Amino acid sequence: MRIQDTQLKRFVMDSGLVPKKDMEAAEKVAKEEKRTLADALVAGGCMSEDDLRRVESYVLGIPFVSLKDTKIDFEILSLIPEPVARNHNIIAFKKSKDTLEVAMLDTADLPAIDFVKKKVGLKILPRLTDTESMREALRQYQKTLKDEFGDIIMKETSALKVVAEEDGEEVSEEDLKKMAEDLPVVRIVDTLLRHAIIQGASDIHIEPMEESVLVRYRIDGILHDAMTLPRHAAGTIAARIKVLSNLKLDQKRLPQDGRFKMEMDGQKVSFRVSVLPIYYGEKIVMRLLRENRSGFNLEGIGFHGRTLERVHDAMKQTTGIILVTGPTGSGKTTTLYTVLDLLNTPEVNISTIEDPIEYQMPRINQTQVKSDIGFTFSSGLRSLMRQDPDIIMVGEIRDEETASLAINAALTGHLVLATVHTNSAAGTVARLIDMGVESFLLTSTLRVAVGQRLVRRLQEDAREEYTLSASEKAELAKHADLDTILAAMKEEGIVKESATWSTIPFYRAKEGDEDAFKGRTGIHEVLSISPAIQEMVMANKTADEIEAQARKEGMLTMLEDGIYKAARGVTTVEEVLRVINE
């Protein structure tokens, strides 16, 4: 239910909140632009959104709550998953036997109310709140988790049995297994894993040091200290993770690799485990891989305009190679899986050869490389060719043999998707030629080369607007073609035709806001193999010369795409420069 314009005008005028002259001006704007009176009052600066919510609360009879300085019980808060709470601005804060009170910025968001009702099976009582209350409540997802995590760890580590090798005697595998199944260590590891999933971590690092054990999470590409544990916890935690990963408990001198899965709130997460002996014990790194991640689209991971068109054009081909390039952790696999998800129809047979299989996808035949028994990318690719595939994905082209097989697959009527480790899209051509691929074969098979990096997303409610100064513009112009970026924004209808860099707003994180960034998106450059570039490849031109030609043909570089996204408020210029310069 929303407040009617006549009701709003009567209440605002009676209460003296807005002068008559301003009300008349707002009514005129609302009529001309076909907006509600509420929107016109906010846009004209006559009322803030929070003032309007308080008025709505009074007129509609919906209670208004302030959650500032209110600590919400974690069990109640977590009834609504954090992604739903953030996307719909809805917070569970009070529960009785049959009802759940939820604070919202928009009580007319019926799908959100319906979702929560189905999930908790209680009668939902919506309450209006203000923006600051919502931000503080959303922060409690992380803060409460950290508090709860700390309490559990301190309680359980004191109950841990110490794994020691006294008098030079090694603890037997049987004893280690018993300790690994002890309740305190099970709770510690379970809490640590769950906390990492909710925080959105991509990796967990457990590092034994001289007097303690450091636990760190990589969130949005950056490592953060999560917890420091007592030194005696290292052995039992390592043993527990080895049991989960089906590794040898008594092997502490050689590296080991394993894998296990867990399910939380309907989300399946696979953990890829690496154990490495170091001076103070065994360092454990776990990569978190969220499974069943279908439903992606290229726009959602950062493609737009001409870059999007070029990738779509390459996907429409039935033969050729689509290459994605970038350093480790730049989202290459996610881009390839997104393309596979879009190509995955009943009419085609898709096979992959990967190391490791990161996401499991229905209707796609995925094969895991096992180098220790001689099953490599090249031998796997040879076998795949006998499986009547239409589309093949090669996890990584590492050597001449794999590159040659991928080129031959593309020449014999297959669409091949693969990744290569280079710094730029233009660099992939030189890299493949260095591997021994003939330039005439490369020009006839390569469709597009996509270079990419990941930048952190800036939260809308945690950013402030500014315009570029002359010195900032001059500095950016040294590394990027600002005219090309502006032309792309005008072509896509992002800014008006009359816009200049002096009028386009940029954004930065508000000072002191620790939660300003959440999630990541891609910045891309897509090199399309045009006739001119084919000639340059045949003439053995350098990567810089090929890139210069591609830019003449309208390619945005990764830096330029980053500036484009900064101008749209998706990220900041500083974040783009940080990622590009790494």
Coordinates of C-alpha atoms in Angstrom, one line a residue:
M1 CA 0.0 0.0 0.0
R2 CA 1.3 3.5 -0.9
I3 CA 0.2 6.9 0.2
Q4 CA -2.1 8.7 -2.2
D5 CA -1.0 12.2 -3.5
T6 CA -4.1 13.9 -2.0
Q7 CA -3.5 12.3 1.4
L8 CA 0.2 13.2 1.3
K9 CA -0.5 16.8 0.3
R10 CA -3.2 17.3 3.0
F11 CA -1.0 15.9 5.8
V12 CA 2.2 17.8 4.7
M13 CA 0.4 21.1 4.4
D14 CA -1.5 20.6 7.7
S15 CA 1.7 19.8 9.5
G16 CA 3.7 22.7 7.9
L17 CA 6.5 20.4 6.8
V18 CA 6.7 22.0 3.3
P19 CA 6.0 25.7 2.4
K20 CA 3.0 26.2 0.1
K21 CA 5.2 27.6 -2.7
D22 CA 7.4 24.5 -2.7
M23 CA 4.4 22.2 -2.7
E24 CA 2.9 23.9 -5.7
A25 CA 6.3 23.6 -7.6
A26 CA 6.5 19.9 -6.7
E27 CA 2.9 19.4 -7.9
K28 CA 3.8 21.0 -11.2
V29 CA 6.9 18.8 -11.7
A30 CA 4.9 15.7 -10.8
K31 CA 2.2 16.6 -13.4
E32 CA 4.7 17.5 -16.1
E33 CA 7.0 14.5 -15.6
K34 CA 4.2 12.0 -14.7
R35 CA 5.7 11.2 -11.3
T36 CA 4.1 10.8 -7.9
L37 CA 4.0 13.8 -5.6
A38 CA 6.3 11.9 -3.1
D39 CA 9.0 11.5 -5.8
A40 CA 8.7 15.2 -6.8
L41 CA 9.1 16.4 -3.2
V42 CA 12.2 14.2 -2.7
A43 CA 13.7 15.2 -6.1
G44 CA 13.2 18.9 -5.4
G45 CA 14.9 18.6 -2.0
C46 CA 11.7 19.6 -0.1
M47 CA 11.7 16.4 2.0
S48 CA 14.2 13.5 2.5
E49 CA 13.3 9.9 1.8
D50 CA 13.4 9.2 5.6
D51 CA 11.0 12.2 6.3
L52 CA 8.6 10.8 3.7
R53 CA 8.7 7.3 5.3
R54 CA 7.8 8.8 8.7
V55 CA 4.8 10.6 7.0
E56 CA 3.8 7.4 5.3
S57 CA 4.0 5.5 8.6
Y58 CA 1.7 8.1 10.2
V59 CA -0.8 8.4 7.4
L60 CA -1.0 4.6 6.6
G61 CA -0.9 3.5 10.2
I62 CA 2.2 1.4 9.8
P63 CA 4.4 1.5 12.9
F64 CA 7.8 3.2 12.4
V65 CA 10.9 1.6 14.1
S66 CA 14.4 2.9 14.6
L67 CA 17.0 0.2 14.8
K68 CA 19.9 2.5 15.6
D69 CA 22.1 1.2 18.4
T70 CA 19.8 -1.9 18.5
K71 CA 21.6 -5.3 18.7
I72 CA 19.4 -7.9 17.0
D73 CA 19.5 -11.5 18.2
F74 CA 21.5 -13.4 15.6
E75 CA 19.0 -16.2 15.4
I76 CA 16.2 -13.8 14.4
L77 CA 18.4 -11.7 12.1
S78 CA 19.5 -14.8 10.2
L79 CA 15.9 -15.9 9.4
I80 CA 16.3 -13.7 6.3
P81 CA 19.4 -14.6 4.3
E82 CA 21.8 -11.7 3.9
P83 CA 21.5 -11.4 0.1
V84 CA 17.7 -11.1 0.4
A85 CA 18.0 -8.6 3.2
R86 CA 20.4 -6.4 1.2
N87 CA 18.6 -6.6 -2.1
H88 CA 15.2 -5.9 -0.7
N89 CA 16.1 -3.8 2.4
I90 CA 14.2 -6.0 4.8
I91 CA 15.4 -7.0 8.3
A92 CA 13.9 -9.5 10.8
F93 CA 14.2 -7.9 14.2
K94 CA 11.5 -9.3 16.6
K95 CA 9.9 -12.7 16.8
S96 CA 7.0 -14.1 18.8
K97 CA 5.3 -17.5 18.7
D98 CA 3.2 -16.8 15.6
T99 CA 4.6 -13.5 14.2
L100 CA 7.8 -12.0 12.8
E101 CA 8.3 -8.2 12.7
V102 CA 10.4 -7.0 9.8
A103 CA 11.8 -3.5 9.2
M104 CA 11.6 -2.2 5.6
L105 CA 12.3 0.9 3.6
D106 CA 9.4 0.0 1.3
T107 CA 6.5 -1.9 2.8
A108 CA 4.9 -2.2 -0.6
D109 CA 7.6 -4.7 -1.6
L110 CA 5.2 -7.6 -1.5
P111 CA 7.4 -10.2 -3.2
A112 CA 10.0 -9.8 -0.4
I113 CA 7.3 -10.1 2.3
D114 CA 5.9 -13.2 0.6
F115 CA 9.4 -14.8 0.3
V116 CA 10.0 -14.3 4.1
K117 CA 6.5 -15.6 5.0
K118 CA 7.1 -18.8 3.0
K119 CA 10.6 -19.3 4.4
V120 CA 9.8 -18.8 8.1
G121 CA 6.1 -20.0 8.2
L122 CA 5.0 -17.1 10.4
K123 CA 2.7 -14.1 10.0
I124 CA 4.8 -11.1 8.8
L125 CA 4.3 -7.7 10.4
P126 CA 6.0 -5.0 8.2
R127 CA 7.4 -1.9 9.9
L128 CA 8.9 1.2 8.2
T129 CA 12.4 2.3 9.1
D130 CA 15.0 4.8 8.0
T131 CA 18.1 4.4 5.8
E132 CA 20.6 4.7 8.7
S133 CA 18.8 2.0 10.7
M134 CA 18.8 -0.3 7.7
R135 CA 22.6 0.2 7.2
E136 CA 23.4 -0.5 10.8
A137 CA 21.2 -3.6 10.8
L138 CA 22.8 -5.0 7.6
R139 CA 26.2 -4.5 9.2
Q140 CA 25.2 -6.8 12.0
Y141 CA 25.2 -9.8 9.7
Q142 CA 29.0 -9.6 9.7
K143 CA 29.5 -8.1 13.2
T144 CA 27.2 -10.7 14.9
L145 CA 28.9 -13.5 13.0
K146 CA 32.3 -12.3 14.1
D147 CA 31.1 -12.1 17.7
E148 CA 29.5 -15.5 17.6
F149 CA 32.5 -17.0 15.8
G150 CA 34.9 -15.6 18.5
D151 CA 32.7 -16.9 21.4
I152 CA 32.5 -20.4 19.9
I153 CA 36.2 -20.6 19.2
M154 CA 37.3 -19.5 22.6
K155 CA 34.9 -21.9 24.3
E156 CA 35.8 -24.9 22.2
T157 CA 39.6 -24.4 21.9
S158 CA 39.9 -24.6 25.7
A159 CA 38.3 -28.1 25.4
L160 CA 40.6 -29.3 22.7
K161 CA 42.8 -32.3 23.2
V162 CA 46.4 -31.3 22.4
V163 CA 48.1 -33.2 19.5
A164 CA 51.7 -33.4 20.6
E165 CA 54.6 -35.5 19.7
E166 CA 56.3 -35.9 23.0
D167 CA 59.6 -37.7 23.5
G168 CA 59.9 -38.0 19.7
E169 CA 56.9 -40.3 19.5
E170 CA 54.6 -39.7 16.7
V171 CA 50.8 -39.8 17.3
S172 CA 49.3 -42.8 15.5
E173 CA 46.8 -42.3 12.7
E174 CA 44.1 -44.0 14.8
D175 CA 44.6 -41.5 17.7
L176 CA 44.6 -38.6 15.2
K177 CA 41.3 -39.8 13.7
K178 CA 39.7 -39.9 17.2
M179 CA 40.9 -36.4 18.0
A180 CA 39.6 -35.2 14.6
E181 CA 36.2 -36.5 15.5
D182 CA 36.2 -34.9 18.9
L183 CA 33.2 -32.5 19.4
P184 CA 35.1 -29.3 20.0
V185 CA 37.2 -29.5 16.9
V186 CA 34.2 -30.5 14.8
R187 CA 32.4 -27.3 16.1
I188 CA 35.4 -25.1 15.4
V189 CA 35.9 -26.2 11.8
D190 CA 32.2 -26.2 11.1
T191 CA 31.8 -22.6 12.4
L192 CA 34.9 -21.5 10.5
L193 CA 33.6 -22.9 7.2
R194 CA 30.0 -21.6 7.7
H195 CA 31.3 -18.1 8.6
A196 CA 33.5 -18.1 5.4
I197 CA 30.4 -19.0 3.3
I198 CA 28.2 -16.3 4.8
Q199 CA 31.0 -13.7 4.5
G200 CA 31.3 -14.6 0.8
A201 CA 35.0 -15.7 1.1
S202 CA 36.7 -17.3 -1.9
D203 CA 39.6 -18.8 0.1
I204 CA 40.3 -19.7 3.7
H205 CA 44.0 -19.7 4.9
I206 CA 44.9 -21.5 8.1
E207 CA 48.5 -20.6 9.0
P208 CA 50.4 -22.0 12.0
M209 CA 52.9 -19.6 13.5
E210 CA 55.3 -19.7 16.4
E211 CA 52.8 -18.9 19.2
S212 CA 49.4 -18.9 17.4
V213 CA 47.4 -20.0 14.4
L214 CA 46.2 -17.2 12.0
V215 CA 42.9 -17.7 10.1
R216 CA 42.4 -15.4 7.1
Y217 CA 39.7 -15.1 4.5
R218 CA 40.0 -13.7 1.0
I219 CA 36.9 -11.6 0.4
D220 CA 36.4 -9.8 -2.9
G221 CA 40.1 -10.5 -3.8
I222 CA 41.6 -9.1 -0.7
L223 CA 42.9 -11.1 2.3
H224 CA 41.5 -10.2 5.8
D225 CA 42.5 -11.5 9.2
A226 CA 39.5 -13.4 10.6
M227 CA 40.7 -15.0 13.8
T228 CA 43.8 -15.8 15.8
L229 CA 43.6 -19.2 17.6
P230 CA 45.8 -20.7 20.3
R231 CA 48.9 -22.6 19.0
H232 CA 47.7 -26.0 20.3
A233 CA 44.7 -25.9 18.0
A234 CA 46.7 -26.3 14.8
G235 CA 47.2 -30.0 14.9
T236 CA 43.6 -31.0 15.6
I237 CA 42.2 -28.5 13.1
A238 CA 44.6 -29.9 10.4
A239 CA 43.6 -33.5 11.4
R240 CA 39.8 -32.6 11.1
I241 CA 40.2 -31.0 7.7
K242 CA 42.3 -34.0 6.5
V243 CA 39.5 -36.4 7.6
L244 CA 36.9 -34.3 5.7
S245 CA 39.1 -34.3 2.6
N246 CA 40.0 -38.0 2.9
L247 CA 43.7 -37.3 3.2
K248 CA 46.4 -39.2 5.0
L249 CA 46.4 -38.1 8.7
D250 CA 49.9 -39.3 9.5
Q251 CA 51.5 -37.7 6.4
K252 CA 53.0 -34.4 7.5
R253 CA 56.1 -34.1 5.4
L254 CA 54.7 -33.9 1.9
P255 CA 52.0 -31.7 0.4
Q256 CA 48.5 -33.1 -0.1
D257 CA 45.4 -32.1 -2.1
G258 CA 41.9 -33.1 -1.4
R259 CA 38.3 -32.0 -1.7
F260 CA 35.0 -32.1 0.3
K261 CA 31.5 -30.6 0.1
M262 CA 29.0 -29.1 2.5
E263 CA 25.5 -27.7 2.2
M264 CA 24.2 -24.6 3.9
D265 CA 20.8 -22.9 3.5
G266 CA 20.2 -24.9 0.3
Q267 CA 23.6 -23.8 -1.1
K268 CA 26.1 -26.5 -2.0
V269 CA 29.7 -25.5 -1.6
S270 CA 32.7 -27.5 -2.6
F271 CA 36.0 -27.0 -0.8
R272 CA 39.3 -27.6 -2.7
V273 CA 41.9 -28.3 0.0
S274 CA 45.7 -27.8 -0.2
V275 CA 47.9 -28.9 2.7
L276 CA 51.6 -27.7 2.6
P277 CA 54.2 -28.5 5.3
I278 CA 55.8 -25.3 6.6
Y279 CA 58.3 -24.6 9.5
Y280 CA 55.7 -24.4 12.3
G281 CA 53.4 -27.2 11.0
E282 CA 51.0 -27.5 8.1
K283 CA 49.5 -24.5 6.2
I284 CA 46.0 -25.2 4.9
V285 CA 44.4 -23.2 2.1
M286 CA 40.8 -24.0 1.1
R287 CA 39.2 -22.6 -2.1
L288 CA 35.4 -22.3 -1.9
L289 CA 33.5 -23.2 -5.0
R290 CA 29.8 -22.5 -5.1
E291 CA 28.1 -25.3 -7.1
N292 CA 25.1 -25.2 -9.4
R293 CA 25.8 -21.6 -10.3
S294 CA 23.7 -21.4 -13.4
G295 CA 21.6 -18.6 -14.5
F296 CA 24.4 -16.1 -15.1
N297 CA 24.3 -13.8 -18.0
L298 CA 27.1 -11.8 -19.7
E299 CA 25.6 -8.4 -18.7
G300 CA 25.5 -9.6 -15.1
I301 CA 29.3 -10.2 -15.0
G302 CA 30.2 -6.8 -16.6
F303 CA 29.9 -7.1 -20.4
H304 CA 28.1 -4.2 -22.2
G305 CA 27.8 -2.4 -25.5
R306 CA 30.3 -3.5 -28.2
T307 CA 32.2 -5.9 -25.9
L308 CA 28.9 -7.8 -25.4
E309 CA 28.1 -7.8 -29.1
R310 CA 31.5 -9.2 -30.0
V311 CA 31.3 -12.1 -27.6
H312 CA 27.7 -12.8 -28.7
D313 CA 28.8 -12.8 -32.4
A314 CA 31.6 -15.3 -31.5
M315 CA 29.1 -17.5 -29.6
K316 CA 26.9 -17.7 -32.7
Q317 CA 29.7 -19.4 -34.7
T318 CA 29.8 -23.1 -34.9
T319 CA 33.5 -23.3 -35.3
G320 CA 36.5 -21.4 -34.0
I321 CA 38.1 -20.5 -30.6
I322 CA 37.0 -18.1 -27.9
L323 CA 39.9 -17.3 -25.5
V324 CA 39.7 -15.8 -22.1
T325 CA 42.9 -14.4 -20.5
G326 CA 44.0 -12.9 -17.3
P327 CA 46.0 -13.8 -14.1
T328 CA 44.8 -16.4 -11.5
G329 CA 41.7 -15.2 -9.7
S330 CA 40.5 -12.8 -12.5
G331 CA 37.2 -14.6 -13.1
K332 CA 38.2 -16.4 -16.3
T333 CA 36.4 -19.7 -15.4
T334 CA 33.2 -17.8 -14.4
T335 CA 33.2 -16.1 -17.8
L336 CA 33.6 -19.4 -19.6
Y337 CA 30.9 -21.1 -17.5
T338 CA 28.6 -18.2 -18.3
V339 CA 29.2 -18.7 -22.0
L340 CA 28.7 -22.5 -21.6
D341 CA 25.4 -21.9 -19.7
L342 CA 24.1 -19.7 -22.6
L343 CA 25.2 -22.3 -25.2
N344 CA 23.8 -25.3 -23.2
T345 CA 20.8 -26.3 -25.3
P346 CA 19.4 -29.8 -26.1
E347 CA 20.7 -29.6 -29.7
V348 CA 24.4 -29.6 -28.7
N349 CA 26.9 -31.9 -27.0
I350 CA 29.2 -30.0 -24.7
S351 CA 32.3 -31.6 -23.2
T352 CA 35.0 -30.0 -20.9
I353 CA 38.4 -30.9 -19.7
E354 CA 39.3 -29.0 -16.5
D355 CA 41.7 -28.9 -13.7
P356 CA 39.8 -28.8 -11.4
I357 CA 36.1 -28.9 -12.1
E358 CA 35.0 -25.7 -10.4
Y359 CA 31.2 -25.7 -10.9
Q360 CA 29.1 -28.7 -11.8
M361 CA 26.7 -28.0 -14.6
P362 CA 23.7 -30.1 -15.7
R363 CA 23.8 -31.6 -19.3
I364 CA 27.6 -30.8 -19.6
N365 CA 30.1 -33.7 -19.7
Q366 CA 32.9 -32.5 -17.4
T367 CA 36.2 -34.3 -17.1
Q368 CA 38.9 -33.8 -14.5
V369 CA 42.6 -33.8 -15.4
K370 CA 44.8 -36.2 -13.4
S371 CA 48.4 -35.5 -14.3
D372 CA 49.8 -38.0 -11.8
I373 CA 48.4 -40.9 -13.9
G374 CA 49.2 -39.3 -17.2
F375 CA 45.7 -37.9 -17.9
T376 CA 46.7 -34.4 -19.0
F377 CA 44.8 -31.6 -21.0
S378 CA 46.3 -32.9 -24.2
S379 CA 45.5 -36.6 -23.7
G380 CA 42.0 -35.6 -22.4
L381 CA 41.4 -33.4 -25.4
R382 CA 42.3 -36.2 -27.8
S383 CA 39.8 -38.5 -26.1
L384 CA 37.1 -35.8 -26.1
M385 CA 37.4 -35.5 -29.9
R386 CA 36.2 -39.1 -30.2
Q387 CA 33.1 -38.3 -28.1
D388 CA 31.2 -36.4 -30.9
P389 CA 31.3 -33.0 -29.2
D390 CA 29.9 -29.8 -30.7
I391 CA 31.4 -27.5 -28.1
I392 CA 34.6 -28.1 -26.1
M393 CA 36.0 -26.2 -23.1
V394 CA 39.7 -26.6 -22.3
G395 CA 40.4 -25.3 -18.7
E396 CA 43.8 -24.0 -19.7
I397 CA 46.1 -24.0 -22.7
R398 CA 49.5 -24.6 -21.1
D399 CA 51.7 -26.1 -23.8
E400 CA 52.3 -26.5 -27.5
E401 CA 50.5 -29.9 -27.7
T402 CA 47.3 -28.6 -26.1
A403 CA 47.3 -25.5 -28.2
S404 CA 47.8 -27.5 -31.4
L405 CA 45.0 -29.9 -30.5
A406 CA 42.6 -27.0 -29.7
I407 CA 43.4 -25.3 -33.0
N408 CA 42.8 -28.6 -34.9
A409 CA 39.5 -29.1 -33.0
A410 CA 38.4 -25.6 -34.1
L411 CA 39.5 -26.4 -37.7
T412 CA 37.5 -29.6 -37.8
G413 CA 34.1 -28.0 -37.0
H414 CA 34.1 -27.5 -33.2
L415 CA 33.6 -24.4 -31.1
V416 CA 36.4 -24.3 -28.6
L417 CA 36.5 -22.3 -25.4
A418 CA 39.7 -22.0 -23.4
T419 CA 41.8 -19.9 -21.0
V420 CA 45.4 -18.7 -21.4
H421 CA 47.6 -16.9 -18.9
T422 CA 48.6 -13.5 -20.4
N423 CA 48.2 -9.9 -19.3
S424 CA 46.1 -8.6 -22.1
A425 CA 43.8 -9.7 -25.0
A426 CA 46.4 -8.7 -27.6
G427 CA 49.1 -10.7 -25.7
T428 CA 47.2 -14.0 -26.2
V429 CA 48.1 -13.9 -29.9
A430 CA 51.9 -13.6 -29.2
R431 CA 51.6 -16.2 -26.4
L432 CA 50.1 -18.8 -28.7
I433 CA 52.7 -18.1 -31.4
D434 CA 55.4 -18.5 -28.8
M435 CA 53.9 -21.9 -28.0
G436 CA 54.5 -22.9 -31.6
V437 CA 51.0 -22.3 -33.2
E438 CA 51.3 -21.4 -36.8
S439 CA 50.1 -17.8 -37.4
F440 CA 48.0 -18.8 -40.5
L441 CA 46.1 -21.4 -38.4
L442 CA 45.6 -18.9 -35.6
T443 CA 44.1 -16.2 -37.8
S444 CA 41.6 -18.7 -39.4
T445 CA 40.4 -20.1 -36.0
L446 CA 40.6 -17.4 -33.3
R447 CA 37.3 -15.5 -33.1
V448 CA 37.8 -13.3 -30.0
A449 CA 40.3 -12.9 -27.2
V450 CA 38.8 -11.6 -23.9
G451 CA 41.2 -10.0 -21.4
Q452 CA 39.7 -9.4 -17.9
R453 CA 40.2 -8.4 -14.3
L454 CA 37.9 -8.2 -11.3
V455 CA 37.1 -5.0 -9.4
R456 CA 35.1 -4.6 -6.2
R457 CA 31.6 -3.2 -6.5
L458 CA 30.8 0.0 -4.6
Q459 CA 27.5 -0.1 -2.6
E460 CA 25.0 2.6 -3.6
D461 CA 24.3 3.7 -0.1
A462 CA 28.0 4.0 0.8
R463 CA 29.2 6.3 -1.9
E464 CA 29.5 10.0 -2.4
E465 CA 29.5 11.9 -5.7
Y466 CA 32.3 14.1 -7.2
T467 CA 33.5 15.3 -10.6
L468 CA 37.0 14.9 -12.0
S469 CA 39.3 17.8 -11.5
A470 CA 41.5 19.0 -14.4
S471 CA 44.6 17.3 -13.0
E472 CA 42.7 14.0 -12.5
K473 CA 41.5 14.1 -16.1
A474 CA 45.0 14.9 -17.4
E475 CA 46.4 11.9 -15.4
L476 CA 43.8 9.5 -16.7
A477 CA 44.2 10.8 -20.3
K478 CA 47.9 9.6 -20.1
H479 CA 46.7 6.0 -19.9
A480 CA 43.2 5.9 -21.5
D481 CA 41.4 7.5 -24.4
L482 CA 38.7 9.5 -22.6
D483 CA 37.0 10.5 -25.8
T484 CA 36.5 6.8 -26.7
I485 CA 35.0 6.1 -23.3
L486 CA 32.6 9.1 -23.6
A487 CA 31.6 8.0 -27.1
A488 CA 30.8 4.5 -25.8
M489 CA 28.7 5.9 -23.0
K490 CA 26.7 8.2 -25.4
E491 CA 26.3 5.3 -27.9
E492 CA 24.8 3.1 -25.1
G493 CA 22.5 6.0 -23.9
I494 CA 24.2 6.1 -20.4
V495 CA 24.7 9.9 -20.7
K496 CA 23.2 12.7 -22.7
E497 CA 24.7 13.7 -26.1
S498 CA 25.7 17.0 -24.5
A499 CA 27.6 15.4 -21.6
T500 CA 31.3 16.2 -21.0
W501 CA 33.7 14.8 -18.4
S502 CA 33.1 18.0 -16.4
T503 CA 29.4 17.1 -16.0
I504 CA 29.6 13.3 -15.5
P505 CA 29.6 12.3 -11.8
F506 CA 32.1 9.8 -10.4
Y507 CA 31.8 8.1 -7.0
R508 CA 34.0 7.2 -4.1
A509 CA 33.5 5.4 -0.8
K510 CA 32.3 7.5 2.1
E511 CA 35.1 8.2 4.5
G512 CA 35.4 5.6 7.2
D513 CA 32.8 3.2 5.7
E514 CA 34.3 -0.3 6.0
D515 CA 31.4 -1.9 4.2
A516 CA 31.5 0.3 1.1
F517 CA 32.5 -2.5 -1.2
K518 CA 30.5 -5.7 -1.6
G519 CA 31.0 -8.3 -4.4
R520 CA 33.0 -8.0 -7.6
T521 CA 32.4 -7.4 -11.3
G522 CA 34.5 -7.8 -14.4
I523 CA 36.4 -5.2 -16.5
H524 CA 37.0 -6.5 -19.9
E525 CA 38.7 -5.9 -23.3
V526 CA 37.5 -7.9 -26.2
L527 CA 39.8 -8.2 -29.2
S528 CA 37.9 -9.3 -32.3
I529 CA 40.0 -10.8 -35.1
S530 CA 39.2 -8.4 -38.0
P531 CA 40.8 -8.7 -41.5
A532 CA 43.3 -5.9 -40.6
I533 CA 44.4 -7.8 -37.4
Q534 CA 44.6 -11.1 -39.3
E535 CA 47.1 -9.4 -41.6
M536 CA 49.1 -8.0 -38.7
V537 CA 49.3 -11.5 -37.0
M538 CA 50.5 -13.0 -40.3
A539 CA 53.2 -10.2 -40.5
N540 CA 54.3 -11.0 -36.9
K541 CA 53.4 -7.6 -35.5
T542 CA 53.9 -7.0 -31.8
A543 CA 51.1 -7.2 -29.2
D544 CA 51.3 -3.4 -28.8
E545 CA 50.8 -2.8 -32.5
I546 CA 47.8 -5.3 -32.6
E547 CA 46.3 -3.5 -29.5
A548 CA 46.7 -0.1 -31.2
Q549 CA 44.8 -1.4 -34.3
A550 CA 42.1 -3.0 -32.1
R551 CA 41.6 0.4 -30.3
K552 CA 41.2 2.1 -33.7
E553 CA 38.5 -0.4 -34.4
G554 CA 36.6 0.5 -31.3
M555 CA 38.0 -1.8 -28.6
L556 CA 37.9 -0.4 -25.0
T557 CA 41.0 -1.5 -23.0
M558 CA 40.4 -3.0 -19.5
L559 CA 41.5 0.4 -18.0
E560 CA 39.0 2.3 -20.2
D561 CA 36.2 -0.2 -19.4
G562 CA 37.1 0.3 -15.7
I563 CA 36.8 4.1 -16.1
Y564 CA 33.4 3.6 -17.9
K565 CA 32.2 1.5 -14.9
A566 CA 33.5 4.1 -12.4
A567 CA 31.6 6.8 -14.3
R568 CA 28.5 4.6 -13.9
G569 CA 29.0 4.3 -10.1
V570 CA 29.7 0.6 -10.2
T571 CA 33.2 1.0 -8.8
T572 CA 35.8 3.7 -8.1
V573 CA 38.7 5.0 -10.3
E574 CA 41.1 4.1 -7.4
E575 CA 39.9 0.5 -7.4
V576 CA 40.3 0.2 -11.1
L577 CA 43.9 1.6 -11.0
R578 CA 44.7 -0.7 -8.1
V579 CA 43.6 -3.8 -10.0
I580 CA 45.2 -2.8 -13.3
N581 CA 48.5 -2.0 -11.7
E582 CA 48.7 -5.2 -9.7

